[in-house]
PDB file of C-alpha atoms in Angstrom:
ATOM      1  CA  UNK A 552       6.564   1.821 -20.822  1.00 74.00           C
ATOM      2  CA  UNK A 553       4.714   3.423 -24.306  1.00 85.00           C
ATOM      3  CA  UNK A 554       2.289   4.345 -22.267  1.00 82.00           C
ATOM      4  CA  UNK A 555       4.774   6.208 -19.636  1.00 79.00           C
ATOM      5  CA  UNK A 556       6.806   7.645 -22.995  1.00 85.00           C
ATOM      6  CA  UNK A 557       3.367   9.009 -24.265  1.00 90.00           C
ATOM      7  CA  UNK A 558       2.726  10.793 -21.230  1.00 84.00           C
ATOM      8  CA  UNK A 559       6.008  12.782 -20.917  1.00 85.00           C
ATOM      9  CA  UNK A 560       5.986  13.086 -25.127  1.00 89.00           C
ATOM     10  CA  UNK A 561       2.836  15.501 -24.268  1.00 88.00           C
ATOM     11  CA  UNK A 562       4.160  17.265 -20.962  1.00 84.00           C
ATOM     12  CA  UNK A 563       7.403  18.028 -23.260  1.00 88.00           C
ATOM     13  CA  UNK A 564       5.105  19.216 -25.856  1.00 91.00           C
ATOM     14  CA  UNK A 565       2.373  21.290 -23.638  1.00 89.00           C
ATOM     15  CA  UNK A 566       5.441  22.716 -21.474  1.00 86.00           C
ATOM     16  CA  UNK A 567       8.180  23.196 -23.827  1.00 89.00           C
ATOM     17  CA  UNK A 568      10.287  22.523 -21.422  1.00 88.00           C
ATOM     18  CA  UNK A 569      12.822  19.901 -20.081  1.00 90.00           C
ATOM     19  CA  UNK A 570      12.920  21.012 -16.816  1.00 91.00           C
ATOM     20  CA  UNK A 571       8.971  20.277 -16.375  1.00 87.00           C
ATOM     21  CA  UNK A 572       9.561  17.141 -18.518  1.00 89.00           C
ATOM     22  CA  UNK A 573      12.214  15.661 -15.924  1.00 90.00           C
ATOM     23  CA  UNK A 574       9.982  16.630 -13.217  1.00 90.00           C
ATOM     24  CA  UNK A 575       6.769  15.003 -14.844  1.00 86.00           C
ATOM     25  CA  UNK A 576       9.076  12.103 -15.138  1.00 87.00           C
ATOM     26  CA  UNK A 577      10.208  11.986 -11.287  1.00 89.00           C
ATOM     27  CA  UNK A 578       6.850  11.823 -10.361  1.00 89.00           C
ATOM     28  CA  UNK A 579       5.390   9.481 -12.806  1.00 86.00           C
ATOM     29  CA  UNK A 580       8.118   6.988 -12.010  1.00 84.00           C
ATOM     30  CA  UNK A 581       7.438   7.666  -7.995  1.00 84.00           C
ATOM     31  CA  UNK A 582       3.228   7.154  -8.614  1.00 85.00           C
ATOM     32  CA  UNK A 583       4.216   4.069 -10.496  1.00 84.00           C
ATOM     33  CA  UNK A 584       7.331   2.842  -8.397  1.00 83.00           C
ATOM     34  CA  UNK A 585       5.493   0.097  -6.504  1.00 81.00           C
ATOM     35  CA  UNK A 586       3.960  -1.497 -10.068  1.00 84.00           C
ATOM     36  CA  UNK A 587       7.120  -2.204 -11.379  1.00 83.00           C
ATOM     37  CA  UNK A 588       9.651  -2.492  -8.066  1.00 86.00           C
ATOM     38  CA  UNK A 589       8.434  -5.030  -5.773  1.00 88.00           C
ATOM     39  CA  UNK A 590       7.585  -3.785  -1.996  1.00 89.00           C
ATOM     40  CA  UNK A 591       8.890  -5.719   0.555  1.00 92.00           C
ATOM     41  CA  UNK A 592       6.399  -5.567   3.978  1.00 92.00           C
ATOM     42  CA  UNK A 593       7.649  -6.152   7.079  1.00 94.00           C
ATOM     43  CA  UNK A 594       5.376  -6.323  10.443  1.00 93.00           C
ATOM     44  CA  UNK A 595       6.729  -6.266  13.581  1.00 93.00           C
ATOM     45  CA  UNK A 596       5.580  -5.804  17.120  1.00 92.00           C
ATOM     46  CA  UNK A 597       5.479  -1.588  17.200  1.00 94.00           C
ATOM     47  CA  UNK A 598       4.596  -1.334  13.497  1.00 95.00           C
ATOM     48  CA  UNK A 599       4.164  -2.238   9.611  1.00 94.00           C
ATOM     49  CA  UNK A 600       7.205  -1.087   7.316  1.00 96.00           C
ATOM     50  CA  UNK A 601       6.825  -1.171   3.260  1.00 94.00           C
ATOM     51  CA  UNK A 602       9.806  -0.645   1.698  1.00 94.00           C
ATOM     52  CA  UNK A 603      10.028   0.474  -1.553  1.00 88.00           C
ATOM     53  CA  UNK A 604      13.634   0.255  -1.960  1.00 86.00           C
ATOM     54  CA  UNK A 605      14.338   4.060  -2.341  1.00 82.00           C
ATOM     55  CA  UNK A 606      12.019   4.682   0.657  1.00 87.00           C
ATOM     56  CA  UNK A 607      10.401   3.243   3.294  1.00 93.00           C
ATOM     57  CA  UNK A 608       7.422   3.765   4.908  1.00 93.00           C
ATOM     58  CA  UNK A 609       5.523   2.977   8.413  1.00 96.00           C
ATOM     59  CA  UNK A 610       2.424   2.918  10.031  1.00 96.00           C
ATOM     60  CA  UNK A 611       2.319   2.324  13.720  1.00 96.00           C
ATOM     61  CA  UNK A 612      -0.344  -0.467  14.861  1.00 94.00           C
ATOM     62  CA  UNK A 613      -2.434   1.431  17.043  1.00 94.00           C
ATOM     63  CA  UNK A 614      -3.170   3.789  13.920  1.00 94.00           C
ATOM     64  CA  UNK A 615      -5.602  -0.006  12.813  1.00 95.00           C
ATOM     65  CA  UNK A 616      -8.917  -0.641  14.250  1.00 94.00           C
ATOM     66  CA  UNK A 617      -9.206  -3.861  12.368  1.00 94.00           C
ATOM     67  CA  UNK A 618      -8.772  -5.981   9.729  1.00 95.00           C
ATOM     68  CA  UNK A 619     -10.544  -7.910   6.798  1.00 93.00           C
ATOM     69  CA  UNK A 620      -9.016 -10.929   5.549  1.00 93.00           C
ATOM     70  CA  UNK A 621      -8.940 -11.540   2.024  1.00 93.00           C
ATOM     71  CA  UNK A 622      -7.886 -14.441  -0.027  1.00 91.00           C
ATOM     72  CA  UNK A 623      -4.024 -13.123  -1.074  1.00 92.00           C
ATOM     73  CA  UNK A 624      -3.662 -11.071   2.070  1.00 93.00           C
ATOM     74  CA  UNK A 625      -5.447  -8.920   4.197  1.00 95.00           C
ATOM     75  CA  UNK A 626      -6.705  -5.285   4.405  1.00 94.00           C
ATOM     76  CA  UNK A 627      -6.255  -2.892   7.916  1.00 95.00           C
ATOM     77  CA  UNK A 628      -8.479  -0.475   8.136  1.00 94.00           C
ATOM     78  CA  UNK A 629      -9.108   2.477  10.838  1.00 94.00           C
ATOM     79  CA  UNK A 630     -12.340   2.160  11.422  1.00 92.00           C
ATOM     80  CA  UNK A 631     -14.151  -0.456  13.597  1.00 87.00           C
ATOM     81  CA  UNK A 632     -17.235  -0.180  11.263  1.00 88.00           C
ATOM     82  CA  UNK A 633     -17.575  -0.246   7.824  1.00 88.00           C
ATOM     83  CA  UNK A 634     -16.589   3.866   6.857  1.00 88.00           C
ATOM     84  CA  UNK A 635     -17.596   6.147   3.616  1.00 91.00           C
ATOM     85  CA  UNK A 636     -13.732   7.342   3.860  1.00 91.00           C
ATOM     86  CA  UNK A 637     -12.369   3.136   3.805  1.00 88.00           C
ATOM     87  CA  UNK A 638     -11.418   3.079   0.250  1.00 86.00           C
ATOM     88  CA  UNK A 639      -9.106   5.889   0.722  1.00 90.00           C
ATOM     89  CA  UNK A 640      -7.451   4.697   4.528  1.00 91.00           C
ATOM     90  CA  UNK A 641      -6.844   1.183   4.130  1.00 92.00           C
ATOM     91  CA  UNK A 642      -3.352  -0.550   4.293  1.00 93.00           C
ATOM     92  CA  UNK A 643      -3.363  -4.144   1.872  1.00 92.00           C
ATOM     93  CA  UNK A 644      -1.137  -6.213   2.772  1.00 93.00           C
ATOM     94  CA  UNK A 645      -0.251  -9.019   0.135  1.00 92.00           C
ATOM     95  CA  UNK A 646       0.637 -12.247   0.883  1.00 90.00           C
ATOM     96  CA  UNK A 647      -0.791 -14.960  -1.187  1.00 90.00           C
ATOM     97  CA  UNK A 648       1.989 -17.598  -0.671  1.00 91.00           C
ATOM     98  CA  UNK A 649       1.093 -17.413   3.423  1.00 91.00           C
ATOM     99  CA  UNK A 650      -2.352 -15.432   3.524  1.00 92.00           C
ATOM    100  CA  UNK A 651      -3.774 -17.648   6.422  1.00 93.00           C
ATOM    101  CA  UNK A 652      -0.452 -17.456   8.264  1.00 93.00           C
ATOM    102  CA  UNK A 653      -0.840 -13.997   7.994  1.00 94.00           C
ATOM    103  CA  UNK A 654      -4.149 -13.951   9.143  1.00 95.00           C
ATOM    104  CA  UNK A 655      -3.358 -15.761  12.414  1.00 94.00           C
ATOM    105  CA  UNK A 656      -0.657 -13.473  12.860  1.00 93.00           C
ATOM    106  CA  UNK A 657      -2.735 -10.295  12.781  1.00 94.00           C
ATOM    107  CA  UNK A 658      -6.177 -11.942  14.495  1.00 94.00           C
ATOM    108  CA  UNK A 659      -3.943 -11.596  17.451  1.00 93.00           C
ATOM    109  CA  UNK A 660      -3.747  -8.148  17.365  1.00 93.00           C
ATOM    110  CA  UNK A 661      -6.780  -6.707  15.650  1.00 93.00           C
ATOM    111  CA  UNK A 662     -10.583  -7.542  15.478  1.00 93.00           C
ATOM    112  CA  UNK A 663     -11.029  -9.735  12.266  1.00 92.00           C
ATOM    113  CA  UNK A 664     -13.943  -7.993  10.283  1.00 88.00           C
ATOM    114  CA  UNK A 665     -16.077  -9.771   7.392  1.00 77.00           C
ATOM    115  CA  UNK A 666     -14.776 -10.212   4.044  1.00 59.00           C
ATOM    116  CA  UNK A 667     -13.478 -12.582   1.692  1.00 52.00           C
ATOM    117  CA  UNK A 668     -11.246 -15.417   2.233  1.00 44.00           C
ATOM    118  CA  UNK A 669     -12.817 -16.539   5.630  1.00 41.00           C
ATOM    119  CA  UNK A 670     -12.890 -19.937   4.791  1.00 41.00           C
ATOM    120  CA  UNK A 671     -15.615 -22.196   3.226  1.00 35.00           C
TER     121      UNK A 671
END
């Protein structure tokens, strides 16, 4: 929260404004929202919901090519390969309380690519 104080203590002071102060403060707390809220997830059979609590958000499932299974969740991606642009299109979903339910549950709609977590 210093940190987040800091930042809008120098907009106020660059802009001189509090108009441009609120706003850098909207979207600060909107780029930070899912840090400190917790996002609930929610798959069904049509498509994957996150809800952030002031908004939600869904992807359908034939947007996914795959997925990569990773210790505390898994990863979708939409690429069948490995992709230079992966980093910035993957979906994580966490779920380290049921990750290998959660893996069965989405091995039975997408390919399962390599990664972590696969087992020993």
């Amino acid at each position: 929260m210093a940190a987040a104080a800091t930042a809008l203590g120098l907009v106020h002071l660059w802009a001189r404004s509090l108009a441009l102060t609120l706003l850098g403060g909207v979207l600060l707390a909107v780029s930070l929202w899912p840090f400190y809220f917790p996002v609930r997830w929610r798959l069904s059979e049509t498509e994957i919901t996150a809800d952030f609590g002031a908004w939600r958000r869904r992807w359908p499932w034939e947007r996914f090519k795959g997925f990569v299974a990773l210790g505390d969740g898994a990863v979708l991606t939409p690429f069948a390969r490995p992709h230079a642009l992966e980093r910035w299109r993957t979906l994580w979903l966490p779920c380290p309380e049921r990750a290998d339910d959660l893996h069965a549950w989405l091995a039975q709609r997408l390919p399962r690519r390599g990664g972590e977590g696969n087992g020993p």
